[in-house]
Every structure is written in C-alpha cells, then in structure tokens.
mmCIF file with all atom_site columns, C-alpha atoms in Angstrom:
data_model
loop_
_atom_site.group_PDB
_atom_site.id
_atom_site.type_symbol
_atom_site.label_atom_id
_atom_site.label_alt_id
_atom_site.label_comp_id
_atom_site.label_asym_id
_atom_site.label_entity_id
_atom_site.label_seq_id
_atom_site.pdbx_PDB_ins_code
_atom_site.Cartn_x
_atom_site.Cartn_y
_atom_site.Cartn_z
_atom_site.occupancy
_atom_site.B_iso_or_equiv
_atom_site.pdbx_formal_charge
_atom_site.auth_seq_id
_atom_site.auth_comp_id
_atom_site.auth_asym_id
_atom_site.auth_atom_id
_atom_site.pdbx_PDB_model_num
ATOM 1   C CA . MET F 1 1   ? 198.137 68.559 127.467 1.00 46.00 ? 14  MET F CA 1
ATOM 2   C CA . GLN F 1 2   ? 194.656 69.110 126.085 1.00 57.00 ? 15  GLN F CA 1
ATOM 3   C CA . ASP F 1 3   ? 192.944 72.470 126.121 1.00 55.00 ? 16  ASP F CA 1
ATOM 4   C CA . LEU F 1 4   ? 190.006 72.129 128.527 1.00 56.00 ? 17  LEU F CA 1
ATOM 5   C CA . THR F 1 5   ? 189.272 75.846 128.785 1.00 57.00 ? 18  THR F CA 1
ATOM 6   C CA . PRO F 1 6   ? 185.750 77.153 128.140 1.00 64.00 ? 19  PRO F CA 1
ATOM 7   C CA . ASP F 1 7   ? 187.171 79.224 125.269 1.00 71.00 ? 20  ASP F CA 1
ATOM 8   C CA . ARG F 1 8   ? 187.084 76.027 123.161 1.00 68.00 ? 21  ARG F CA 1
ATOM 9   C CA . PHE F 1 9   ? 183.300 76.236 123.271 1.00 65.00 ? 22  PHE F CA 1
ATOM 10  C CA . LYS F 1 10  ? 182.788 79.901 122.345 1.00 64.00 ? 23  LYS F CA 1
ATOM 11  C CA . ASP F 1 11  ? 181.166 78.987 119.001 1.00 69.00 ? 24  ASP F CA 1
ATOM 12  C CA . LEU F 1 12  ? 178.451 76.827 120.611 1.00 66.00 ? 25  LEU F CA 1
ATOM 13  C CA . THR F 1 13  ? 175.611 79.344 120.472 1.00 61.00 ? 26  THR F CA 1
ATOM 14  C CA . LEU F 1 14  ? 172.754 76.898 121.095 1.00 60.00 ? 27  LEU F CA 1
ATOM 15  C CA . LEU F 1 15  ? 174.249 75.317 124.201 1.00 60.00 ? 28  LEU F CA 1
ATOM 16  C CA . HIS F 1 16  ? 174.771 78.725 125.800 1.00 56.00 ? 29  HIS F CA 1
ATOM 17  C CA . ALA F 1 17  ? 171.340 80.071 124.882 1.00 58.00 ? 30  ALA F CA 1
ATOM 18  C CA . SER F 1 18  ? 169.110 80.482 127.923 1.00 59.00 ? 31  SER F CA 1
ATOM 19  C CA . GLU F 1 19  ? 165.959 80.551 125.804 1.00 54.00 ? 32  GLU F CA 1
ATOM 20  C CA . LYS F 1 20  ? 164.934 77.629 123.644 1.00 69.00 ? 33  LYS F CA 1
ATOM 21  C CA . ARG F 1 21  ? 165.169 78.445 119.957 1.00 72.00 ? 34  ARG F CA 1
ATOM 22  C CA . TYR F 1 22  ? 163.196 75.735 118.212 1.00 83.00 ? 35  TYR F CA 1
ATOM 23  C CA . PRO F 1 23  ? 163.774 75.742 114.445 1.00 88.00 ? 36  PRO F CA 1
ATOM 24  C CA . LYS F 1 24  ? 160.557 75.441 112.441 1.00 89.00 ? 37  LYS F CA 1
ATOM 25  C CA . THR F 1 25  ? 162.074 73.410 109.587 1.00 90.00 ? 38  THR F CA 1
ATOM 26  C CA . PRO F 1 26  ? 165.183 71.290 108.999 1.00 92.00 ? 39  PRO F CA 1
ATOM 27  C CA . GLY F 1 27  ? 166.387 74.046 106.666 1.00 91.00 ? 40  GLY F CA 1
ATOM 28  C CA . GLU F 1 28  ? 166.463 76.472 109.614 1.00 91.00 ? 41  GLU F CA 1
ATOM 29  C CA . ALA F 1 29  ? 168.164 74.003 111.953 1.00 92.00 ? 42  ALA F CA 1
ATOM 30  C CA . LYS F 1 30  ? 171.905 73.951 112.492 1.00 92.00 ? 43  LYS F CA 1
ATOM 31  C CA . LEU F 1 31  ? 174.243 71.300 113.853 1.00 96.00 ? 44  LEU F CA 1
ATOM 32  C CA . GLU F 1 32  ? 177.007 72.811 115.950 1.00 95.00 ? 45  GLU F CA 1
ATOM 33  C CA . THR F 1 33  ? 180.380 71.203 116.590 1.00 96.00 ? 46  THR F CA 1
ATOM 34  C CA . PHE F 1 34  ? 183.300 71.417 118.951 1.00 95.00 ? 47  PHE F CA 1
ATOM 35  C CA . GLU F 1 35  ? 186.955 70.389 118.700 1.00 95.00 ? 48  GLU F CA 1
ATOM 36  C CA . ASN F 1 36  ? 187.755 66.693 119.062 1.00 96.00 ? 49  ASN F CA 1
ATOM 37  C CA . LEU F 1 37  ? 190.557 66.416 121.623 1.00 95.00 ? 50  LEU F CA 1
ATOM 38  C CA . TYR F 1 38  ? 191.421 62.891 120.434 1.00 97.00 ? 51  TYR F CA 1
ATOM 39  C CA . PRO F 1 39  ? 191.723 63.136 116.629 1.00 97.00 ? 52  PRO F CA 1
ATOM 40  C CA . ASP F 1 40  ? 194.611 60.656 116.604 1.00 97.00 ? 53  ASP F CA 1
ATOM 41  C CA . ARG F 1 41  ? 192.391 57.692 117.509 1.00 96.00 ? 54  ARG F CA 1
ATOM 42  C CA . ASP F 1 42  ? 189.264 56.050 116.194 1.00 96.00 ? 55  ASP F CA 1
ATOM 43  C CA . TYR F 1 43  ? 186.332 55.898 118.578 1.00 97.00 ? 56  TYR F CA 1
ATOM 44  C CA . VAL F 1 44  ? 182.582 55.740 118.021 1.00 98.00 ? 57  VAL F CA 1
ATOM 45  C CA . ILE F 1 45  ? 180.127 58.358 119.221 1.00 98.00 ? 58  ILE F CA 1
ATOM 46  C CA . GLU F 1 46  ? 176.518 57.195 119.281 1.00 98.00 ? 59  GLU F CA 1
ATOM 47  C CA . PHE F 1 47  ? 173.428 59.321 119.755 1.00 98.00 ? 60  PHE F CA 1
ATOM 48  C CA . ASP F 1 48  ? 170.278 57.326 120.579 1.00 98.00 ? 61  ASP F CA 1
ATOM 49  C CA . CYS F 1 49  ? 167.157 59.305 119.667 1.00 97.00 ? 62  CYS F CA 1
ATOM 50  C CA . PRO F 1 50  ? 163.985 57.301 120.450 1.00 98.00 ? 63  PRO F CA 1
ATOM 51  C CA . GLU F 1 51  ? 161.467 60.143 120.043 1.00 97.00 ? 64  GLU F CA 1
ATOM 52  C CA . TYR F 1 52  ? 161.787 61.205 116.391 1.00 98.00 ? 65  TYR F CA 1
ATOM 53  C CA . THR F 1 53  ? 158.595 62.509 114.789 1.00 97.00 ? 66  THR F CA 1
ATOM 54  C CA . SER F 1 54  ? 157.694 63.857 111.374 1.00 97.00 ? 67  SER F CA 1
ATOM 55  C CA . LEU F 1 55  ? 154.683 63.922 109.059 1.00 96.00 ? 68  LEU F CA 1
ATOM 56  C CA . CYS F 1 56  ? 153.851 61.694 106.111 1.00 94.00 ? 69  CYS F CA 1
ATOM 57  C CA . PRO F 1 57  ? 154.258 63.801 102.960 1.00 94.00 ? 70  PRO F CA 1
ATOM 58  C CA . VAL F 1 58  ? 151.159 62.244 101.389 1.00 94.00 ? 71  VAL F CA 1
ATOM 59  C CA . THR F 1 59  ? 148.637 61.872 104.222 1.00 92.00 ? 72  THR F CA 1
ATOM 60  C CA . GLY F 1 60  ? 149.999 64.427 106.700 1.00 93.00 ? 73  GLY F CA 1
ATOM 61  C CA . GLN F 1 61  ? 149.643 61.869 109.488 1.00 93.00 ? 74  GLN F CA 1
ATOM 62  C CA . PRO F 1 62  ? 152.365 61.686 112.150 1.00 94.00 ? 75  PRO F CA 1
ATOM 63  C CA . ASP F 1 63  ? 155.236 59.242 111.831 1.00 96.00 ? 76  ASP F CA 1
ATOM 64  C CA . PHE F 1 64  ? 157.278 58.058 114.803 1.00 97.00 ? 77  PHE F CA 1
ATOM 65  C CA . GLY F 1 65  ? 160.754 56.608 114.778 1.00 98.00 ? 78  GLY F CA 1
ATOM 66  C CA . HIS F 1 66  ? 163.835 55.668 116.720 1.00 98.00 ? 79  HIS F CA 1
ATOM 67  C CA . LEU F 1 67  ? 167.036 57.097 115.218 1.00 98.00 ? 80  LEU F CA 1
ATOM 68  C CA . LYS F 1 68  ? 170.643 56.250 115.974 1.00 98.00 ? 81  LYS F CA 1
ATOM 69  C CA . VAL F 1 69  ? 173.462 58.456 114.772 1.00 98.00 ? 82  VAL F CA 1
ATOM 70  C CA . ARG F 1 70  ? 176.878 56.816 114.978 1.00 98.00 ? 83  ARG F CA 1
ATOM 71  C CA . TYR F 1 71  ? 180.135 58.284 113.770 1.00 98.00 ? 84  TYR F CA 1
ATOM 72  C CA . VAL F 1 72  ? 183.887 58.158 114.098 1.00 98.00 ? 85  VAL F CA 1
ATOM 73  C CA . PRO F 1 73  ? 184.952 61.783 114.528 1.00 98.00 ? 86  PRO F CA 1
ATOM 74  C CA . ASP F 1 74  ? 187.946 63.395 112.909 1.00 98.00 ? 87  ASP F CA 1
ATOM 75  C CA . LYS F 1 75  ? 188.648 67.011 113.931 1.00 97.00 ? 88  LYS F CA 1
ATOM 76  C CA . ARG F 1 76  ? 185.130 67.978 115.125 1.00 97.00 ? 89  ARG F CA 1
ATOM 77  C CA . CYS F 1 77  ? 182.328 66.432 117.234 1.00 98.00 ? 90  CYS F CA 1
ATOM 78  C CA . ILE F 1 78  ? 178.569 67.127 117.115 1.00 98.00 ? 91  ILE F CA 1
ATOM 79  C CA . GLU F 1 79  ? 177.167 69.012 120.110 1.00 96.00 ? 92  GLU F CA 1
ATOM 80  C CA . SER F 1 80  ? 174.146 67.079 121.433 1.00 95.00 ? 93  SER F CA 1
ATOM 81  C CA . LYS F 1 81  ? 171.746 69.975 122.112 1.00 93.00 ? 94  LYS F CA 1
ATOM 82  C CA . SER F 1 82  ? 172.095 71.153 118.530 1.00 94.00 ? 95  SER F CA 1
ATOM 83  C CA . LEU F 1 83  ? 171.271 67.600 117.383 1.00 97.00 ? 96  LEU F CA 1
ATOM 84  C CA . LYS F 1 84  ? 168.191 67.569 119.619 1.00 95.00 ? 97  LYS F CA 1
ATOM 85  C CA . LEU F 1 85  ? 166.987 70.836 118.098 1.00 94.00 ? 98  LEU F CA 1
ATOM 86  C CA . TYR F 1 86  ? 167.830 69.637 114.578 1.00 96.00 ? 99  TYR F CA 1
ATOM 87  C CA . LEU F 1 87  ? 165.701 66.517 115.083 1.00 97.00 ? 100 LEU F CA 1
ATOM 88  C CA . TYR F 1 88  ? 162.917 68.601 116.629 1.00 96.00 ? 101 TYR F CA 1
ATOM 89  C CA . SER F 1 89  ? 162.766 70.599 113.389 1.00 96.00 ? 102 SER F CA 1
ATOM 90  C CA . PHE F 1 90  ? 161.394 67.505 111.593 1.00 97.00 ? 103 PHE F CA 1
ATOM 91  C CA . ARG F 1 91  ? 158.318 67.476 113.831 1.00 95.00 ? 104 ARG F CA 1
ATOM 92  C CA . ASN F 1 92  ? 156.214 69.425 111.312 1.00 92.00 ? 105 ASN F CA 1
ATOM 93  C CA . ALA F 1 93  ? 158.140 68.420 108.184 1.00 95.00 ? 106 ALA F CA 1
ATOM 94  C CA . ASN F 1 94  ? 156.422 66.349 105.523 1.00 97.00 ? 107 ASN F CA 1
ATOM 95  C CA . ILE F 1 95  ? 159.159 63.846 104.700 1.00 97.00 ? 108 ILE F CA 1
ATOM 96  C CA . PHE F 1 96  ? 159.555 60.173 103.812 1.00 96.00 ? 109 PHE F CA 1
ATOM 97  C CA . HIS F 1 97  ? 161.616 58.026 106.199 1.00 97.00 ? 110 HIS F CA 1
ATOM 98  C CA . GLU F 1 98  ? 164.304 57.328 103.608 1.00 97.00 ? 111 GLU F CA 1
ATOM 99  C CA . GLU F 1 99  ? 164.758 61.028 102.942 1.00 97.00 ? 112 GLU F CA 1
ATOM 100 C CA . ALA F 1 100 ? 164.893 61.907 106.656 1.00 97.00 ? 113 ALA F CA 1
ATOM 101 C CA . VAL F 1 101 ? 167.673 59.381 107.369 1.00 98.00 ? 114 VAL F CA 1
ATOM 102 C CA . ASN F 1 102 ? 169.747 60.477 104.375 1.00 98.00 ? 115 ASN F CA 1
ATOM 103 C CA . ARG F 1 103 ? 169.203 64.164 105.112 1.00 97.00 ? 116 ARG F CA 1
ATOM 104 C CA . LEU F 1 104 ? 170.385 63.671 108.700 1.00 98.00 ? 117 LEU F CA 1
ATOM 105 C CA . LEU F 1 105 ? 173.463 61.785 107.494 1.00 98.00 ? 118 LEU F CA 1
ATOM 106 C CA . ASP F 1 106 ? 174.267 64.601 105.046 1.00 98.00 ? 119 ASP F CA 1
ATOM 107 C CA . ALA F 1 107 ? 173.920 67.160 107.845 1.00 98.00 ? 120 ALA F CA 1
ATOM 108 C CA . VAL F 1 108 ? 176.290 65.204 110.128 1.00 98.00 ? 121 VAL F CA 1
ATOM 109 C CA . VAL F 1 109 ? 178.870 64.831 107.360 1.00 98.00 ? 122 VAL F CA 1
ATOM 110 C CA . GLU F 1 110 ? 178.622 68.508 106.436 1.00 98.00 ? 123 GLU F CA 1
ATOM 111 C CA . ALA F 1 111 ? 178.887 69.673 110.049 1.00 98.00 ? 124 ALA F CA 1
ATOM 112 C CA . CYS F 1 112 ? 181.819 67.619 111.323 1.00 98.00 ? 125 CYS F CA 1
ATOM 113 C CA . ALA F 1 113 ? 183.431 65.757 108.375 1.00 98.00 ? 126 ALA F CA 1
ATOM 114 C CA . PRO F 1 114 ? 183.692 62.450 110.265 1.00 98.00 ? 127 PRO F CA 1
ATOM 115 C CA . ARG F 1 115 ? 185.887 59.553 109.187 1.00 98.00 ? 128 ARG F CA 1
ATOM 116 C CA . ARG F 1 116 ? 182.808 57.332 109.029 1.00 98.00 ? 129 ARG F CA 1
ATOM 117 C CA . ALA F 1 117 ? 179.155 57.841 109.903 1.00 98.00 ? 130 ALA F CA 1
ATOM 118 C CA . GLU F 1 118 ? 175.833 56.067 109.816 1.00 98.00 ? 131 GLU F CA 1
ATOM 119 C CA . VAL F 1 119 ? 172.262 56.945 110.590 1.00 98.00 ? 132 VAL F CA 1
ATOM 120 C CA . ILE F 1 120 ? 169.819 54.167 111.387 1.00 98.00 ? 133 ILE F CA 1
ATOM 121 C CA . GLY F 1 121 ? 166.079 54.827 111.454 1.00 98.00 ? 134 GLY F CA 1
ATOM 122 C CA . ASN F 1 122 ? 163.586 52.303 112.801 1.00 98.00 ? 135 ASN F CA 1
ATOM 123 C CA . PHE F 1 123 ? 160.122 53.680 112.155 1.00 98.00 ? 136 PHE F CA 1
ATOM 124 C CA . ARG F 1 124 ? 156.893 52.543 113.798 1.00 97.00 ? 137 ARG F CA 1
ATOM 125 C CA . PRO F 1 125 ? 154.455 50.638 111.607 1.00 95.00 ? 138 PRO F CA 1
ATOM 126 C CA . ARG F 1 126 ? 151.877 52.583 109.677 1.00 86.00 ? 139 ARG F CA 1
ATOM 127 C CA . GLY F 1 127 ? 149.408 50.580 107.623 1.00 84.00 ? 140 GLY F CA 1
ATOM 128 C CA . GLY F 1 128 ? 150.927 47.393 109.060 1.00 92.00 ? 141 GLY F CA 1
ATOM 129 C CA . ILE F 1 129 ? 154.450 47.986 107.692 1.00 94.00 ? 142 ILE F CA 1
ATOM 130 C CA . ALA F 1 130 ? 157.462 49.160 109.670 1.00 95.00 ? 143 ALA F CA 1
ATOM 131 C CA . ILE F 1 131 ? 160.281 50.789 107.728 1.00 97.00 ? 144 ILE F CA 1
ATOM 132 C CA . ASN F 1 132 ? 163.941 50.551 108.732 1.00 98.00 ? 145 ASN F CA 1
ATOM 133 C CA . VAL F 1 133 ? 166.565 52.627 106.925 1.00 98.00 ? 146 VAL F CA 1
ATOM 134 C CA . LYS F 1 134 ? 170.340 52.720 107.301 1.00 98.00 ? 147 LYS F CA 1
ATOM 135 C CA . ALA F 1 135 ? 172.558 55.203 105.454 1.00 98.00 ? 148 ALA F CA 1
ATOM 136 C CA . THR F 1 136 ? 176.366 55.186 105.702 1.00 98.00 ? 149 THR F CA 1
ATOM 137 C CA . TYR F 1 137 ? 179.282 57.436 104.844 1.00 98.00 ? 150 TYR F CA 1
ATOM 138 C CA . GLY F 1 138 ? 182.974 56.561 104.576 1.00 96.00 ? 151 GLY F CA 1
ATOM 139 C CA . GLY F 1 139 ? 182.679 52.839 105.192 1.00 92.00 ? 152 GLY F CA 1
ATOM 140 C CA . LYS F 1 140 ? 181.160 50.510 107.720 1.00 89.00 ? 153 LYS F CA 1
ATOM 141 C CA . ILE F 1 141 ? 181.198 51.120 111.468 1.00 89.00 ? 154 ILE F CA 1
ATOM 142 C CA . ASN F 1 142 ? 181.399 47.883 113.470 1.00 81.00 ? 155 ASN F CA 1
ATOM 143 C CA . ASP F 1 143 ? 178.048 46.337 114.370 1.00 66.00 ? 156 ASP F CA 1
ATOM 144 C CA . GLU F 1 144 ? 178.650 46.615 118.107 1.00 60.00 ? 157 GLU F CA 1
ATOM 145 C CA . SER F 1 145 ? 176.929 49.509 119.825 1.00 52.00 ? 158 SER F CA 1
ATOM 146 C CA . ALA F 1 146 ? 179.304 52.010 121.387 1.00 48.00 ? 159 ALA F CA 1
ATOM 147 C CA . MET F 1 147 ? 177.415 51.516 124.652 1.00 45.00 ? 160 MET F CA 1
ATOM 148 C CA . ASP F 1 148 ? 177.118 47.678 124.743 1.00 46.00 ? 161 ASP F CA 1
#
C-alpha cells in the first residue's frame, strides 16, 4: 500500500506558501521534489510550458519560447509550482536559448536524478530565425508525447 498521507509533502515549501515568492534569478530559484510512488516502473512525465521568456544577452530584447520538460522519474518527481517559479526566474535573465535549455536540464537532473530526461525549447523567431534546442540526459525518451 502506498503512503498517501500529507506528511509525504512536508518538504514542499513553495506549494504550501500562501504568498508568491518569485525568484529574481535562476540562481535563486529552486526545484522541489516529492517521492515517486511508482519507482519500479518507467513512465514519462511531461511539463508543457508555452510562456517562457528571457532576455537576449547581447541586445537585451525579450525572447519568447515554448519549453517541454520530459523525464522518466526514479525515486523523486518535480513539483510543478516550483518548476513554474524556476522558469519565471528567467524572465529578466540575459541568456542564450542553448544555455537556457541546458541549464534547465541540469537543474532537473540535479533535483530529481531521473532515469532519463530531455528539455526541448522552441523559440520564436527574432531577426527572421527561429531556434529550436533539445538537450538530453541518460538516453533517448520515445518520440511520442506522454499526452498524445
């Protein structure tokens, strides 16, 4: 029988916070995790984040993107509100798209040590060129969306 008691979630400080604590930078942001009740099976968790924003490190102009975070959890899972706040922290960060995708992947791997993970960033065109970046950890995740 799985432990469904609220005590499992005592370490989730951001989810329980009544006020919104928006981190100012990605360095201040923190991904929180909770126990995976199904560590004996592979399954894909997908976060679809269509409202990513950051700033170009050269021009300071805003960049807009659609990020997908997909992973096969092991012992821990990412809590979604902490991911939302982590992504919000990029809003005023001067960062290239390639760096943002890889930094997010590193943060996911550090937070929950998944079996496999990938971050896909599809960024809106600026200067007539769209940039799409995919970074992976631990091997390929099937090409089918977890929600299709």
